[in-house]
mmCIF file of C-alpha atoms and ligand atoms in Angstrom:
data_model
loop_
_atom_site.group_PDB
_atom_site.id
_atom_site.type_symbol
_atom_site.label_atom_id
_atom_site.label_comp_id
_atom_site.label_asym_id
_atom_site.label_seq_id
_atom_site.Cartn_x
_atom_site.Cartn_y
_atom_site.Cartn_z
ATOM 1 C CA UNK A 1 -188.224 60.307 118.637
ATOM 2 C CA UNK A 2 -186.354 61.716 121.597
ATOM 3 C CA UNK A 3 -186.730 58.579 123.675
ATOM 4 C CA UNK A 4 -184.707 56.414 121.279
ATOM 5 C CA UNK A 5 -181.672 56.451 123.537
ATOM 6 C CA UNK A 6 -183.660 54.786 126.325
ATOM 7 C CA UNK A 7 -185.906 52.414 124.454
ATOM 8 C CA UNK A 8 -185.978 50.585 121.158
ATOM 9 C CA UNK A 9 -189.745 50.235 121.207
ATOM 10 C CA UNK A 10 -191.235 51.402 117.947
ATOM 11 C CA UNK A 11 -194.761 52.810 117.819
ATOM 12 C CA UNK A 12 -196.282 51.223 114.727
ATOM 13 C CA UNK A 13 -199.186 53.681 114.587
ATOM 14 C CA UNK A 14 -196.813 56.475 113.564
ATOM 15 C CA UNK A 15 -194.678 54.400 111.185
ATOM 16 C CA UNK A 16 -194.262 56.482 107.996
ATOM 17 C CA UNK A 17 -195.530 55.077 104.688
ATOM 18 C CA UNK A 18 -191.981 54.939 103.272
ATOM 19 C CA UNK A 19 -190.684 53.193 106.386
ATOM 20 C CA UNK A 20 -188.601 54.322 109.333
ATOM 21 C CA UNK A 21 -184.811 54.476 109.055
ATOM 22 C CA UNK A 22 -183.010 54.254 112.396
ATOM 23 C CA UNK A 23 -179.330 54.597 113.213
ATOM 24 C CA UNK A 24 -178.250 54.087 116.795
ATOM 25 C CA UNK A 25 -175.470 52.841 119.045
ATOM 26 C CA UNK A 26 -175.686 50.696 122.151
ATOM 27 C CA UNK A 27 -173.130 50.043 124.873
ATOM 28 C CA UNK A 28 -172.081 47.424 127.413
ATOM 29 C CA UNK A 29 -174.562 48.475 130.105
ATOM 30 C CA UNK A 30 -177.511 48.259 127.737
ATOM 31 C CA UNK A 31 -176.481 44.790 126.523
ATOM 32 C CA UNK A 32 -176.048 43.510 130.055
ATOM 33 C CA UNK A 33 -179.544 44.636 131.024
ATOM 34 C CA UNK A 34 -181.068 42.723 128.106
ATOM 35 C CA UNK A 35 -180.328 39.448 129.890
ATOM 36 C CA UNK A 36 -181.208 38.017 133.258
ATOM 37 C CA UNK A 37 -178.194 37.048 135.318
ATOM 38 C CA UNK A 38 -178.530 33.348 134.421
ATOM 39 C CA UNK A 39 -178.760 33.921 130.655
ATOM 40 C CA UNK A 40 -175.985 36.480 130.382
ATOM 41 C CA UNK A 41 -173.384 35.573 127.715
ATOM 42 C CA UNK A 42 -169.750 35.033 128.603
ATOM 43 C CA UNK A 43 -168.603 37.954 126.460
ATOM 44 C CA UNK A 44 -169.385 41.605 127.005
ATOM 45 C CA UNK A 45 -170.394 44.133 124.400
ATOM 46 C CA UNK A 46 -168.025 47.030 123.822
ATOM 47 C CA UNK A 47 -170.225 48.872 121.349
ATOM 48 C CA UNK A 48 -172.890 48.073 118.770
ATOM 49 C CA UNK A 49 -173.775 50.322 115.835
ATOM 50 C CA UNK A 50 -177.056 49.514 114.127
ATOM 51 C CA UNK A 51 -178.584 50.880 110.952
ATOM 52 C CA UNK A 52 -182.026 49.533 110.137
ATOM 53 C CA UNK A 53 -185.165 50.144 108.138
ATOM 54 C CA UNK A 54 -188.613 49.252 109.461
ATOM 55 C CA UNK A 55 -191.399 48.906 106.914
ATOM 56 C CA UNK A 56 -194.894 47.456 106.965
ATOM 57 C CA UNK A 57 -197.201 45.729 104.520
ATOM 58 C CA UNK A 58 -200.635 45.373 106.069
ATOM 59 C CA UNK A 59 -200.089 43.794 109.487
ATOM 60 C CA UNK A 60 -196.683 42.399 108.596
ATOM 61 C CA UNK A 61 -193.644 44.348 109.828
ATOM 62 C CA UNK A 62 -190.240 43.990 108.214
ATOM 63 C CA UNK A 63 -187.015 44.914 109.985
ATOM 64 C CA UNK A 64 -183.856 44.897 107.898
ATOM 65 C CA UNK A 65 -180.508 46.202 108.976
ATOM 66 C CA UNK A 66 -176.790 45.988 109.515
ATOM 67 C CA UNK A 67 -174.955 45.433 112.754
ATOM 68 C CA UNK A 68 -171.346 46.467 113.353
ATOM 69 C CA UNK A 69 -170.140 45.761 116.866
ATOM 70 C CA UNK A 70 -167.153 44.848 118.968
ATOM 71 C CA UNK A 71 -167.147 42.441 121.875
ATOM 72 C CA UNK A 72 -164.702 41.632 124.613
ATOM 73 C CA UNK A 73 -163.872 38.226 126.031
ATOM 74 C CA UNK A 74 -160.896 36.209 127.300
ATOM 75 C CA UNK A 75 -158.861 34.594 124.511
ATOM 76 C CA UNK A 76 -159.610 30.855 124.409
ATOM 77 C CA UNK A 77 -155.879 30.024 124.310
ATOM 78 C CA UNK A 78 -153.975 32.558 126.427
ATOM 79 C CA UNK A 79 -156.893 33.820 128.573
ATOM 80 C CA UNK A 80 -155.937 37.475 128.000
ATOM 81 C CA UNK A 81 -158.880 39.833 127.552
ATOM 82 C CA UNK A 82 -159.314 40.539 123.853
ATOM 83 C CA UNK A 83 -161.667 42.652 121.743
ATOM 84 C CA UNK A 84 -162.867 41.490 118.335
ATOM 85 C CA UNK A 85 -165.166 43.053 115.711
ATOM 86 C CA UNK A 86 -168.378 41.250 114.767
ATOM 87 C CA UNK A 87 -171.281 42.115 112.551
ATOM 88 C CA UNK A 88 -173.510 41.304 109.632
ATOM 89 C CA UNK A 89 -176.858 41.908 107.967
ATOM 90 C CA UNK A 90 -180.124 40.818 109.544
ATOM 91 C CA UNK A 91 -183.800 40.641 108.643
ATOM 92 C CA UNK A 92 -186.896 39.954 110.706
ATOM 93 C CA UNK A 93 -190.506 39.470 109.715
ATOM 94 C CA UNK A 94 -193.078 40.106 112.420
ATOM 95 C CA UNK A 95 -196.770 39.333 112.371
ATOM 96 C CA UNK A 96 -199.387 40.064 115.044
ATOM 97 C CA UNK A 97 -199.658 37.467 117.740
ATOM 98 C CA UNK A 98 -202.785 35.329 117.506
ATOM 99 C CA UNK A 99 -202.728 33.275 120.674
ATOM 100 C CA UNK A 100 -205.870 31.158 120.124
ATOM 101 C CA UNK A 101 -204.645 29.799 116.780
ATOM 102 C CA UNK A 102 -200.957 29.539 117.637
ATOM 103 C CA UNK A 103 -201.649 27.067 120.430
ATOM 104 C CA UNK A 104 -203.384 24.570 118.165
ATOM 105 C CA UNK A 105 -201.276 24.755 115.031
ATOM 106 C CA UNK A 106 -198.041 22.922 114.542
ATOM 107 C CA UNK A 107 -195.415 25.447 113.583
ATOM 108 C CA UNK A 108 -194.213 25.211 110.003
ATOM 109 C CA UNK A 109 -190.663 26.159 109.047
ATOM 110 C CA UNK A 110 -191.946 29.464 107.725
ATOM 111 C CA UNK A 111 -193.628 30.323 110.977
ATOM 112 C CA UNK A 112 -190.517 29.521 112.953
ATOM 113 C CA UNK A 113 -188.672 32.234 111.088
ATOM 114 C CA UNK A 114 -191.410 34.717 111.791
ATOM 115 C CA UNK A 115 -191.533 36.640 115.050
ATOM 116 C CA UNK A 116 -194.622 38.072 116.658
ATOM 117 C CA UNK A 117 -195.617 41.414 118.049
ATOM 118 C CA UNK A 118 -198.479 42.395 120.266
ATOM 119 C CA UNK A 119 -200.437 45.627 120.142
ATOM 120 C CA UNK A 120 -199.040 48.707 118.405
ATOM 121 C CA UNK A 121 -195.396 48.329 119.359
ATOM 122 C CA UNK A 122 -192.403 46.280 118.320
ATOM 123 C CA UNK A 123 -189.255 46.133 120.436
ATOM 124 C CA UNK A 124 -185.976 46.092 118.530
ATOM 125 C CA UNK A 125 -183.914 45.248 121.629
ATOM 126 C CA UNK A 126 -184.402 41.437 121.569
ATOM 127 C CA UNK A 127 -183.605 41.357 117.837
ATOM 128 C CA UNK A 128 -180.402 43.367 118.232
ATOM 129 C CA UNK A 129 -179.307 41.269 121.228
ATOM 130 C CA UNK A 130 -180.021 38.070 119.318
ATOM 131 C CA UNK A 131 -177.974 39.292 116.350
ATOM 132 C CA UNK A 132 -175.032 40.180 118.580
ATOM 133 C CA UNK A 133 -175.091 36.704 120.170
ATOM 134 C CA UNK A 134 -175.418 34.990 116.767
ATOM 135 C CA UNK A 135 -172.460 36.875 115.296
ATOM 136 C CA UNK A 136 -169.989 35.893 118.011
ATOM 137 C CA UNK A 137 -167.663 33.120 116.766
ATOM 138 C CA UNK A 138 -167.436 29.828 118.648
ATOM 139 C CA UNK A 139 -163.729 30.307 119.211
ATOM 140 C CA UNK A 140 -162.330 33.663 120.283
ATOM 141 C CA UNK A 141 -158.600 34.237 119.831
ATOM 142 C CA UNK A 142 -156.566 37.385 120.529
ATOM 143 C CA UNK A 143 -154.654 36.595 117.310
ATOM 144 C CA UNK A 144 -154.757 33.767 114.773
ATOM 145 C CA UNK A 145 -151.270 32.710 115.864
ATOM 146 C CA UNK A 146 -151.785 33.066 119.621
ATOM 147 C CA UNK A 147 -149.271 30.708 121.277
ATOM 148 C CA UNK A 148 -151.451 30.132 124.336
ATOM 149 C CA UNK A 149 -150.240 29.098 127.778
ATOM 150 C CA UNK A 150 -147.472 26.651 128.630
ATOM 151 C CA UNK A 151 -149.303 23.487 129.767
ATOM 152 C CA UNK A 152 -146.727 23.017 132.551
ATOM 153 C CA UNK A 153 -146.035 26.393 134.139
ATOM 154 C CA UNK A 154 -148.956 28.396 132.755
ATOM 155 C CA UNK A 155 -146.787 31.148 131.300
ATOM 156 C CA UNK A 156 -148.338 33.150 128.454
ATOM 157 C CA UNK A 157 -146.080 32.065 125.572
ATOM 158 C CA UNK A 158 -146.964 35.197 123.558
ATOM 159 C CA UNK A 159 -144.820 37.186 125.990
ATOM 160 C CA UNK A 160 -141.771 34.907 125.756
ATOM 161 C CA UNK A 161 -140.718 31.308 126.290
ATOM 162 C CA UNK A 162 -140.454 29.531 129.621
ATOM 163 C CA UNK A 163 -137.893 27.104 131.031
ATOM 164 C CA UNK A 164 -140.017 23.974 130.816
ATOM 165 C CA UNK A 165 -138.514 21.042 128.896
ATOM 166 C CA UNK A 166 -139.286 21.795 125.286
ATOM 167 C CA UNK A 167 -139.582 18.149 124.132
ATOM 168 C CA UNK A 168 -142.461 17.576 126.542
ATOM 169 C CA UNK A 169 -144.134 20.830 125.526
ATOM 170 C CA UNK A 170 -143.783 20.001 121.831
ATOM 171 C CA UNK A 171 -145.435 16.612 122.359
ATOM 172 C CA UNK A 172 -148.408 18.160 124.078
ATOM 173 C CA UNK A 173 -148.746 20.918 121.490
ATOM 174 C CA UNK A 174 -148.699 18.392 118.656
ATOM 175 C CA UNK A 175 -151.669 16.615 120.239
ATOM 176 C CA UNK A 176 -153.504 19.912 120.731
ATOM 177 C CA UNK A 177 -152.870 20.915 117.133
ATOM 178 C CA UNK A 178 -154.487 17.730 115.865
ATOM 179 C CA UNK A 179 -157.609 18.554 117.839
ATOM 180 C CA UNK A 180 -157.702 22.139 116.654
ATOM 181 C CA UNK A 181 -157.550 21.281 112.979
ATOM 182 C CA UNK A 182 -160.894 19.542 113.346
ATOM 183 C CA UNK A 183 -162.483 22.553 115.014
HETATM 184 ZN ZN1 ZN B 201 -154.490 34.619 122.989
HETATM 185 ZN ZN1 ZN B 202 -143.585 26.410 130.941
#
């Protein structure tokens, strides 16, 4: 499939009996285009490597794979741009969309974990984007021991200390530490 670099749409009519193994990489520009401006995440993708296997059983399509990526965002403490690795395994089950029935049935838990496809194609792009978003931790730090910014002068304390009164700074940090333990 020569068009794989442009599109992650898979033609199910030519899916081999033994399944289709795909290995591909995606970059920042691709990730950005997956979202409208309003929905775009705060972080940016540096690179995503995906290895997945697409199989079918009757009308049901299974997508299983591994994601290894790195993302870039400002550190939550010192605000310096930092890059962290993310990744994990993922699995999707897709069944054909049946609009008439879906509207009348209440969704069971099982159905909520099942995605739908329409026609003879599935698009891997929304699944890969979703996995990237899900794997990003709530808190992003440049280092586990990032000292953050001085609450008075704003100096990045990773690069050295400032001249603010240390007793005041210590008080504030003690309060912050109590909060952070609970996170
Ligand atoms: Zn930091
Ligand atoms: Zn200071």
